[in-house]
mmCIF file of C-alpha atoms in Angstrom:
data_model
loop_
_atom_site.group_PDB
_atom_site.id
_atom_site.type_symbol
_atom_site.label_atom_id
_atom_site.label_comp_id
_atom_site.label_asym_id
_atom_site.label_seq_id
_atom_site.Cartn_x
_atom_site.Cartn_y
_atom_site.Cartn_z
ATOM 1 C CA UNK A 1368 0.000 0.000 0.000
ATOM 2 C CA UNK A 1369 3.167 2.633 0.653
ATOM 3 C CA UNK A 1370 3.902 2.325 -2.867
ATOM 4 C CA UNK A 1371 0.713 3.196 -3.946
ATOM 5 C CA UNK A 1372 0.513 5.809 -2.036
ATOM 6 C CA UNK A 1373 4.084 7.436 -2.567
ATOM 7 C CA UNK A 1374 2.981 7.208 -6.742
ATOM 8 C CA UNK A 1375 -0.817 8.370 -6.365
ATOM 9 C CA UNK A 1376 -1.387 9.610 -2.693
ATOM 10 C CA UNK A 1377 -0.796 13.543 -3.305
ATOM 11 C CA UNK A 1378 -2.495 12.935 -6.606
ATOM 12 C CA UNK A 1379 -6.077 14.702 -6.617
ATOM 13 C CA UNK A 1380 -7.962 10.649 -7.818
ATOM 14 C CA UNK A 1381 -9.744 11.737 -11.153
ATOM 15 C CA UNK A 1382 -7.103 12.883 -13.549
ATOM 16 C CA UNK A 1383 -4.679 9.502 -13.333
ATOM 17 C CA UNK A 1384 -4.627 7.862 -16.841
ATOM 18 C CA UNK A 1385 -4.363 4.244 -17.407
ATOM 19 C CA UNK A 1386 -0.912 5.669 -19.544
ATOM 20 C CA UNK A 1387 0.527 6.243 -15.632
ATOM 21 C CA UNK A 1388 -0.714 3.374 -14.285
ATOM 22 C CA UNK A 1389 0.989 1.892 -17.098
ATOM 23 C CA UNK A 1390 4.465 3.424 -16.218
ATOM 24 C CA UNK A 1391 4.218 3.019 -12.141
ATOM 25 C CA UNK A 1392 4.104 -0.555 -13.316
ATOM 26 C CA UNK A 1393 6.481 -0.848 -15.803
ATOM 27 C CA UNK A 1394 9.038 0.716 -12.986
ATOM 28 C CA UNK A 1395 7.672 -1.503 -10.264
ATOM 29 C CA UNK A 1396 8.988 -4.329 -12.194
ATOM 30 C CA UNK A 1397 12.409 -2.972 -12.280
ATOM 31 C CA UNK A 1398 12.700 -3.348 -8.967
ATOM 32 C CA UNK A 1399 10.339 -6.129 -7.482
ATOM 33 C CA UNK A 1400 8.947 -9.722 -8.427
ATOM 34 C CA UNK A 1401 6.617 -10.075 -10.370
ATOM 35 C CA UNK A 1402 4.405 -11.913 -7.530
ATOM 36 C CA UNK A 1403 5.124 -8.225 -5.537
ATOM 37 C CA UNK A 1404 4.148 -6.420 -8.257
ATOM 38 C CA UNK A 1405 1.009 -7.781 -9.135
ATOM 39 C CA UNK A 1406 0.253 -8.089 -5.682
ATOM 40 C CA UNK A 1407 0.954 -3.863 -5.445
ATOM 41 C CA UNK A 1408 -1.702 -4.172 -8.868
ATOM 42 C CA UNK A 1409 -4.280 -6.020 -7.432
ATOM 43 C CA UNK A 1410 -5.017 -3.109 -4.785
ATOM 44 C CA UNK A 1411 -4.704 -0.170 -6.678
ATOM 45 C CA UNK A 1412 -7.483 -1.841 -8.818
ATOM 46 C CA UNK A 1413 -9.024 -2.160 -6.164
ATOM 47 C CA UNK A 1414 -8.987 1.565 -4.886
ATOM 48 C CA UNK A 1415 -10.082 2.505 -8.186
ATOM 49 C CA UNK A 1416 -12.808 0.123 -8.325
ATOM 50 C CA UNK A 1417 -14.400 1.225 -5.503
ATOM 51 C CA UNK A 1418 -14.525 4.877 -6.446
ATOM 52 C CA UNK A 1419 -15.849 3.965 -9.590
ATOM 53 C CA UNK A 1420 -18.050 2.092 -7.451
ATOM 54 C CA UNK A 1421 -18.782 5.242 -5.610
ATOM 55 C CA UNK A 1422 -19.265 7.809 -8.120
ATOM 56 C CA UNK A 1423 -15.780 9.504 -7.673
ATOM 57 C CA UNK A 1424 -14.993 8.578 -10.938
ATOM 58 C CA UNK A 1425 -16.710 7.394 -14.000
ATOM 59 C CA UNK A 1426 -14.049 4.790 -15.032
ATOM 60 C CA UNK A 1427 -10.988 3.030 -13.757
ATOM 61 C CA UNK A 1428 -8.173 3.555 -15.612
ATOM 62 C CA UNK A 1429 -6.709 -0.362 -14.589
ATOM 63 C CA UNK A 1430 -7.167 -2.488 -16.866
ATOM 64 C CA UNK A 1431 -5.608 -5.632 -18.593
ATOM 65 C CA UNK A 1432 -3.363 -3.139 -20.552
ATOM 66 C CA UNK A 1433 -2.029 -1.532 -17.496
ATOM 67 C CA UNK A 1434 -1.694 -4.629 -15.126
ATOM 68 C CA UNK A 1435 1.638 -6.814 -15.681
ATOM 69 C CA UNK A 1436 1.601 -10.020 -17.114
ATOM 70 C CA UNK A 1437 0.833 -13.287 -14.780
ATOM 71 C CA UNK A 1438 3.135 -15.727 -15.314
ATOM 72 C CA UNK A 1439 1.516 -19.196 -14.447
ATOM 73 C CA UNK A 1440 3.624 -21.187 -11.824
ATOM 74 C CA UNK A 1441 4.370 -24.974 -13.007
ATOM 75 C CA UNK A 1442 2.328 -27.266 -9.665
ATOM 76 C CA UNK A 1443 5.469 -28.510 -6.926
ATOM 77 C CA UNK A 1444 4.933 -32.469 -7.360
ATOM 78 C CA UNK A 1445 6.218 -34.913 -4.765
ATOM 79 C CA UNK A 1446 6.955 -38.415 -5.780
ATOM 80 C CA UNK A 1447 5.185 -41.389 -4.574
ATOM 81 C CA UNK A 1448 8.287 -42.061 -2.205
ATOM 82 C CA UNK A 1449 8.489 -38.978 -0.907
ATOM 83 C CA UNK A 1450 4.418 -38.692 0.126
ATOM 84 C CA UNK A 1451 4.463 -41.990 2.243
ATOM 85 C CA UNK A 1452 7.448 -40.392 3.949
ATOM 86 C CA UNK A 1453 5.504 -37.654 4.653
ATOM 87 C CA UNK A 1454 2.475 -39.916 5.970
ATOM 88 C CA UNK A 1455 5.486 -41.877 8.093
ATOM 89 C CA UNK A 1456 6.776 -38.941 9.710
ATOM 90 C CA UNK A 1457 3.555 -37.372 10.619
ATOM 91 C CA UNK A 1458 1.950 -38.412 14.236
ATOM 92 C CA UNK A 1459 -0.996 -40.937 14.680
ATOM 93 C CA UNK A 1460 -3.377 -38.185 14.929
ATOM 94 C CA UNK A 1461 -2.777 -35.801 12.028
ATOM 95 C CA UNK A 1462 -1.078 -38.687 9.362
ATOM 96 C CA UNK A 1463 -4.788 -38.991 7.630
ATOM 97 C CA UNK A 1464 -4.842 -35.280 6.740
ATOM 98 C CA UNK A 1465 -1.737 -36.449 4.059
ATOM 99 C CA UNK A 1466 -4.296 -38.991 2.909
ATOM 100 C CA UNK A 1467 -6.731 -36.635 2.025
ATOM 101 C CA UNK A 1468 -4.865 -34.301 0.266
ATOM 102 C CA UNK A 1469 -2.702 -36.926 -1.802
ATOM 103 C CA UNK A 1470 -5.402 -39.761 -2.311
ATOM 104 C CA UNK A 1471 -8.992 -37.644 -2.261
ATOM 105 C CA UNK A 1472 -7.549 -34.585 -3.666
ATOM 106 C CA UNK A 1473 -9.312 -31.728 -0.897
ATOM 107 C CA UNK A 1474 -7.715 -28.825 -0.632
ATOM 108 C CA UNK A 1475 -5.833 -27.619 2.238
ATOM 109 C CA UNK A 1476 -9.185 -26.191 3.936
ATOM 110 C CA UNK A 1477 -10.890 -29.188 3.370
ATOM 111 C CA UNK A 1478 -8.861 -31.703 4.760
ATOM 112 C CA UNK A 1479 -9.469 -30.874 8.366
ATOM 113 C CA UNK A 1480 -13.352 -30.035 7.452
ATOM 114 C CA UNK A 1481 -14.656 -33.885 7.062
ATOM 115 C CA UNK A 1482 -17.110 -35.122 9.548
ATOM 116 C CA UNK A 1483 -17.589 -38.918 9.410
ATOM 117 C CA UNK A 1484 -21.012 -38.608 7.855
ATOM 118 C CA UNK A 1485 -19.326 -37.526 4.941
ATOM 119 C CA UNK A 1486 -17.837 -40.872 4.331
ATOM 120 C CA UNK A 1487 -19.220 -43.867 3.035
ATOM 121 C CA UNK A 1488 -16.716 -46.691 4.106
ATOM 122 C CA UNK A 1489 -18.950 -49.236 2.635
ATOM 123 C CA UNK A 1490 -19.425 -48.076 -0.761
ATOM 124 C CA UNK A 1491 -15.738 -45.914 -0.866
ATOM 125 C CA UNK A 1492 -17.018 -42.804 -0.966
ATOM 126 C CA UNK A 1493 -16.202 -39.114 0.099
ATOM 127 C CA UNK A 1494 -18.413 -35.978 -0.344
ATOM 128 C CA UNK A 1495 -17.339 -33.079 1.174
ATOM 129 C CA UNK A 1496 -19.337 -30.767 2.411
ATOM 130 C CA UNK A 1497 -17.383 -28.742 4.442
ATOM 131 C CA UNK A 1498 -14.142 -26.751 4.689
ATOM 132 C CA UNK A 1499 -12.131 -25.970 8.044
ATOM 133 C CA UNK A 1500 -14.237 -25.527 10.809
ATOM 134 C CA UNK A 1501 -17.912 -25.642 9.236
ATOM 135 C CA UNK A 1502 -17.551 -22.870 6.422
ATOM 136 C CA UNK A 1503 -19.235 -23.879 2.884
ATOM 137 C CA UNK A 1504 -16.725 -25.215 0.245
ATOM 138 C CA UNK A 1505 -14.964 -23.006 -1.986
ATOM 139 C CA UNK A 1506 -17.269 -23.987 -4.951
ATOM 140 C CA UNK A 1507 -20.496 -26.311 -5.688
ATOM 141 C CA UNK A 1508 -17.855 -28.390 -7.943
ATOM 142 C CA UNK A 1509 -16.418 -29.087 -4.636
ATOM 143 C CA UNK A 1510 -19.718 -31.153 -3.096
ATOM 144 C CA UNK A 1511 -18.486 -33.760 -5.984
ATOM 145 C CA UNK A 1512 -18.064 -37.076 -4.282
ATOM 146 C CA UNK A 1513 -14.832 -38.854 -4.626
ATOM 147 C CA UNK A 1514 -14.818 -42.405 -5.032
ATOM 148 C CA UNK A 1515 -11.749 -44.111 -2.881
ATOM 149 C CA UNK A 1516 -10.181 -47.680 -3.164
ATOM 150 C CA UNK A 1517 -11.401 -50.164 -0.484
ATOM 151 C CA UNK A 1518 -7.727 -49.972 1.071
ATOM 152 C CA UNK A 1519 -8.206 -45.892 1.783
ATOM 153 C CA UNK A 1520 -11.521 -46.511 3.231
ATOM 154 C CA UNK A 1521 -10.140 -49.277 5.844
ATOM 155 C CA UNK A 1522 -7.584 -46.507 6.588
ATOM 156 C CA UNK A 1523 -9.938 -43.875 7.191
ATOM 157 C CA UNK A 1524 -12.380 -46.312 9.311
ATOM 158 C CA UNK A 1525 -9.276 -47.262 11.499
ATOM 159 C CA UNK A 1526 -9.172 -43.650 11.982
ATOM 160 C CA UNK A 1527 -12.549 -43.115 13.353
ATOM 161 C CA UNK A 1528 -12.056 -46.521 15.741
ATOM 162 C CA UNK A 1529 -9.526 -45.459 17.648
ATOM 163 C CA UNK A 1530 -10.495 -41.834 17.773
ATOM 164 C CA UNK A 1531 -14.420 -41.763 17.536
ATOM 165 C CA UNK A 1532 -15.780 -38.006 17.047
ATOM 166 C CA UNK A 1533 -17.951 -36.138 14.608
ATOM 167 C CA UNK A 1534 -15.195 -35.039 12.399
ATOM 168 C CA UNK A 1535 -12.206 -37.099 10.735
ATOM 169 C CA UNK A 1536 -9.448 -35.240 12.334
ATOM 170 C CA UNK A 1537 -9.168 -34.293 15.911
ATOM 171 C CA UNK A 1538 -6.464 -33.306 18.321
ATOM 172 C CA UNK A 1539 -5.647 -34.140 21.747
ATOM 173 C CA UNK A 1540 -8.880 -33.455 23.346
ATOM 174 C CA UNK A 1541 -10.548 -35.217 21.084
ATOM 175 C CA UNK A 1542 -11.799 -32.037 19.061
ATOM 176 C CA UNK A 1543 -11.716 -30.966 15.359
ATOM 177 C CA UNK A 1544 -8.054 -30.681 14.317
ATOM 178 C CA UNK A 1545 -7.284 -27.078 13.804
ATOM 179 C CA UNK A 1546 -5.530 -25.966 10.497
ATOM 180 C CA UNK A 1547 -2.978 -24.543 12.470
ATOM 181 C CA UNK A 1548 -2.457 -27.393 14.268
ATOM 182 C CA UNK A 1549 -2.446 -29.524 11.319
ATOM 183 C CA UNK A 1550 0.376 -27.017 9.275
ATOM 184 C CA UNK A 1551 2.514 -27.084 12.615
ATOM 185 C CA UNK A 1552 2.280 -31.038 12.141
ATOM 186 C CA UNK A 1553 3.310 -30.997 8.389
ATOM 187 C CA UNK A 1554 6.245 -28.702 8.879
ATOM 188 C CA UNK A 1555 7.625 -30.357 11.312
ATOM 189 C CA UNK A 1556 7.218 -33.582 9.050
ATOM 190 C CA UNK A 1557 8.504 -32.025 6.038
ATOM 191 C CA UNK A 1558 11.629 -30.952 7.337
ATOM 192 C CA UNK A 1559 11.971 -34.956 7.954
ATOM 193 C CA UNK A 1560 11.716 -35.826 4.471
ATOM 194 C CA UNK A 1561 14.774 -36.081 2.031
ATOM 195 C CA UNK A 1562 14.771 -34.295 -1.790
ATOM 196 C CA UNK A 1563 11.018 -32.304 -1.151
ATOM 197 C CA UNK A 1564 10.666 -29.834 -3.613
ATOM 198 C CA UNK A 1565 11.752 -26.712 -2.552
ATOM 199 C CA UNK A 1566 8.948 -24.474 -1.293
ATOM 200 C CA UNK A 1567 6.515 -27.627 -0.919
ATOM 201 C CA UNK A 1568 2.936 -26.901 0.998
ATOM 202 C CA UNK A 1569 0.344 -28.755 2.394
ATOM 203 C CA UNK A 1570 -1.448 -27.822 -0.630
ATOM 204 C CA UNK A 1571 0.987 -29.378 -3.244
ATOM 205 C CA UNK A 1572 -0.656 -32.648 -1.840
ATOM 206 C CA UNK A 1573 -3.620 -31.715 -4.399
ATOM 207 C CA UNK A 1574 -1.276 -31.319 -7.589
ATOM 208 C CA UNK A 1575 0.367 -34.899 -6.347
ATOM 209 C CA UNK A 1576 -3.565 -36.524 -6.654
ATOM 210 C CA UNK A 1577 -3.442 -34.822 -10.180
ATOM 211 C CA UNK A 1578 -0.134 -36.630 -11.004
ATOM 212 C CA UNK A 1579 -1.576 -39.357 -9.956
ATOM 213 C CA UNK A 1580 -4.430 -39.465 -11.968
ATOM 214 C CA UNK A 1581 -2.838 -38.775 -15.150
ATOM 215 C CA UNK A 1582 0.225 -40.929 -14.944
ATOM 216 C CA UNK A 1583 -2.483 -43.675 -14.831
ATOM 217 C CA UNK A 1584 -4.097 -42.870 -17.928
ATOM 218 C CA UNK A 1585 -6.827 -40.446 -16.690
ATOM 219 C CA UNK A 1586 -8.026 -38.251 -18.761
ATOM 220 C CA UNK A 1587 -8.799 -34.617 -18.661
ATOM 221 C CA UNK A 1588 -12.672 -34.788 -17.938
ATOM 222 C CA UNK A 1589 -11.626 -37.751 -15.470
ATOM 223 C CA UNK A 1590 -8.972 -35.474 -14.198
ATOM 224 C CA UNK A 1591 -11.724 -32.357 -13.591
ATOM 225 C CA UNK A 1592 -13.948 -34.302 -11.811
ATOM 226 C CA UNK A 1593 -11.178 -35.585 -9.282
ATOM 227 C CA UNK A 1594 -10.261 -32.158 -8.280
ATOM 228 C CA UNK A 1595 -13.686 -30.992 -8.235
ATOM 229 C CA UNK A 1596 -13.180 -27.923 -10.827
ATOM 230 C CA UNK A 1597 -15.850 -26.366 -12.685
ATOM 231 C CA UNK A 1598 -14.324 -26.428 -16.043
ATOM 232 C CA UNK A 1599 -11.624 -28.457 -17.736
ATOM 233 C CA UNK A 1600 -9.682 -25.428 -18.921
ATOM 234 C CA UNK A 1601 -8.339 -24.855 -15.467
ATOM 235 C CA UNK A 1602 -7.772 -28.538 -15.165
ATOM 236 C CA UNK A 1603 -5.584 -28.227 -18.535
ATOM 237 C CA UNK A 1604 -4.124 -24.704 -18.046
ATOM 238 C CA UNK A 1605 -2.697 -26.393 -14.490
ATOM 239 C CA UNK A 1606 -1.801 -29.899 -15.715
ATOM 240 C CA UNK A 1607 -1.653 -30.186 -19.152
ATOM 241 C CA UNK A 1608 2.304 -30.315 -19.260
ATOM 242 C CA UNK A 1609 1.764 -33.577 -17.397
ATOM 243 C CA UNK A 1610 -0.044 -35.198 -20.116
ATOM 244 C CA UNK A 1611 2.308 -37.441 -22.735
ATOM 245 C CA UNK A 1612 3.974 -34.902 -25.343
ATOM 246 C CA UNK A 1613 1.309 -34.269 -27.543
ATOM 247 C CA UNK A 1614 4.416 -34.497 -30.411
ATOM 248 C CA UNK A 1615 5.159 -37.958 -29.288
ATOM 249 C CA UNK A 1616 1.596 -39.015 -29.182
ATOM 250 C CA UNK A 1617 1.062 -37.817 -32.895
ATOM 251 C CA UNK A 1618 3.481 -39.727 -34.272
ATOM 252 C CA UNK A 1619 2.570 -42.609 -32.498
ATOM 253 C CA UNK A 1620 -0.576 -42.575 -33.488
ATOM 254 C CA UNK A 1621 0.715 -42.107 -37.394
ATOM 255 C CA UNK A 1622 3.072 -44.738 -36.914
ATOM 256 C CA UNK A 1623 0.665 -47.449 -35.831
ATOM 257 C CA UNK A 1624 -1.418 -46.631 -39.446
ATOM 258 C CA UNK A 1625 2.207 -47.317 -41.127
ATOM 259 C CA UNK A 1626 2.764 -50.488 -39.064
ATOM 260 C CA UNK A 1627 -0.852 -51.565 -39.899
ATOM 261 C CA UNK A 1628 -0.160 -50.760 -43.319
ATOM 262 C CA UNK A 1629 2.706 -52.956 -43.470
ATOM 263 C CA UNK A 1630 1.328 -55.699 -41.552
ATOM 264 C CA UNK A 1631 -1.559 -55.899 -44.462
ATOM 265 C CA UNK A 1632 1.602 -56.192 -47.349
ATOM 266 C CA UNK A 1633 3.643 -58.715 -45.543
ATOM 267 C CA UNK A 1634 0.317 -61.209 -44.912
ATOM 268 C CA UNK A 1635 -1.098 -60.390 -48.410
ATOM 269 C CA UNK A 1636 -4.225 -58.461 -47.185
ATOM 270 C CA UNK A 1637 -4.069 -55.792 -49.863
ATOM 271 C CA UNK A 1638 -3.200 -52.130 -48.918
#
């Protein structure tokens, strides 16, 4: 916010042109990350916004031509290995909260939001309907139930026999498992865990499911409906670099007509 005001705050709010906003920007980024300077973006659009908003001013002059390019960061993916390490290393009580994120897919809010009623064990299913402590879920998409192998359900059903209560995940007392609580657990885990990507959250858990998925063979609507999104461009604008090279697939695909083609010749089939 200092830097906004230090460029605008003596500034009388009508007269700035989208051509300054343009040029605070352009210098911001001479200086700062991109992450920082977009973040600096977002809230002078803001300010203007709401003055618009309020009558102050008839237009903002932010806009996609003024605001600096977003590059898209590449999902930090754990291997296989280095998830059950994770699970290892975490304590009795919190370990399932790994399972959730790596094997259902929730995001980091949901995992400590599941009540037992949201779980079929029988059938292998689990609908969310909650996030972290009883707030609605971040989208409708999200109330999509997730189907879960017979060996994940066992887990989970352990989980409620030796620690019986209305949600999934509790603590000590036998209440629902904070987030805090559960980030102070995977911290202290992670810094357990050999070769982690550098930078990895709680949340990078998800983009693991997503590997998951894909390196078996999913594909993208499969994919969508796993992570609960609303459309499969977000799906493909997150993941798509995980999917086989699209070059390699093509000429596989051409190939096999070629092979076919041959096979016909050599067994006197005609062409």
């Amino acid at each position: 916010m200092d830097k906004i005001v230090q460029e605008f705050g003596p500034r009388p709010i009508v007269p700035v042109r989208p051509s300054e906003v343009r040029e605070w920007t352009a210098r911001l980024r001479e200086h700062y990350a991109q992450r920082t300077v977009s973040s600096f973006c977002r809230t002078l659009v803001q300010v203007f916004a709401d003055a618009a908003h309020d009558g102050v001013i008839q237009r903002s002059p932010c806009s996609r031509r003024t605001s600096p390019p977003i590059a898209r960061q590449q999902p930090v993916i754990a291997s296989t290995e280095q998830v059950w390490a994770l699970y290892e290393v975490m304590d009795e009580r919190t370990r399932v909260a790994v399972s959730l994120g790596a094997f259902v897919g929730l995001r980091a809010a949901e995992t400590c939001g599941p009540r037992v009623a949201d779980i079929d064990f029988m059938r292998g299913v689990v609908t969310p309907a909650v996030q972290y402590p009883a707030q609605p879920l971040k989208t409708e998409m999200s109330r999509t139930a997730v189907p879960i192998p017979a060996e994940l359900s066992l887990l989970l059903s352990e989980q409620v026999r030796q620690r019986p209560a209305a949600t999934l995940l509790t603590d000590a007392h036998d209440q629902q498992l904070t987030l805090t609580a559960r980030s102070v657990a995977f911290r202290a885990a992670r810094a357990k865990v050999d070769g982690l990507p550098a930078g990895f959250r709680f949340r990078d858990l998800r983009h693991y499911f997503a590997s998951l998925l894909i390196a078996s063979g999913a594909d993208v609507k499969v994919v969508q409906a796993g992570l609960c999104h609303a459309s499969a461009v977000t799906t493909l604008d997150t993941y798509g670099h995980l999917w086989p090279d699209s070059d390699q697939s093509t000429r596989a695909a051409v190939a096999a007509v070629f092979t076919a083609r041959a096979d016909l010749a050599r067994t006197g089939g005609g062409l």
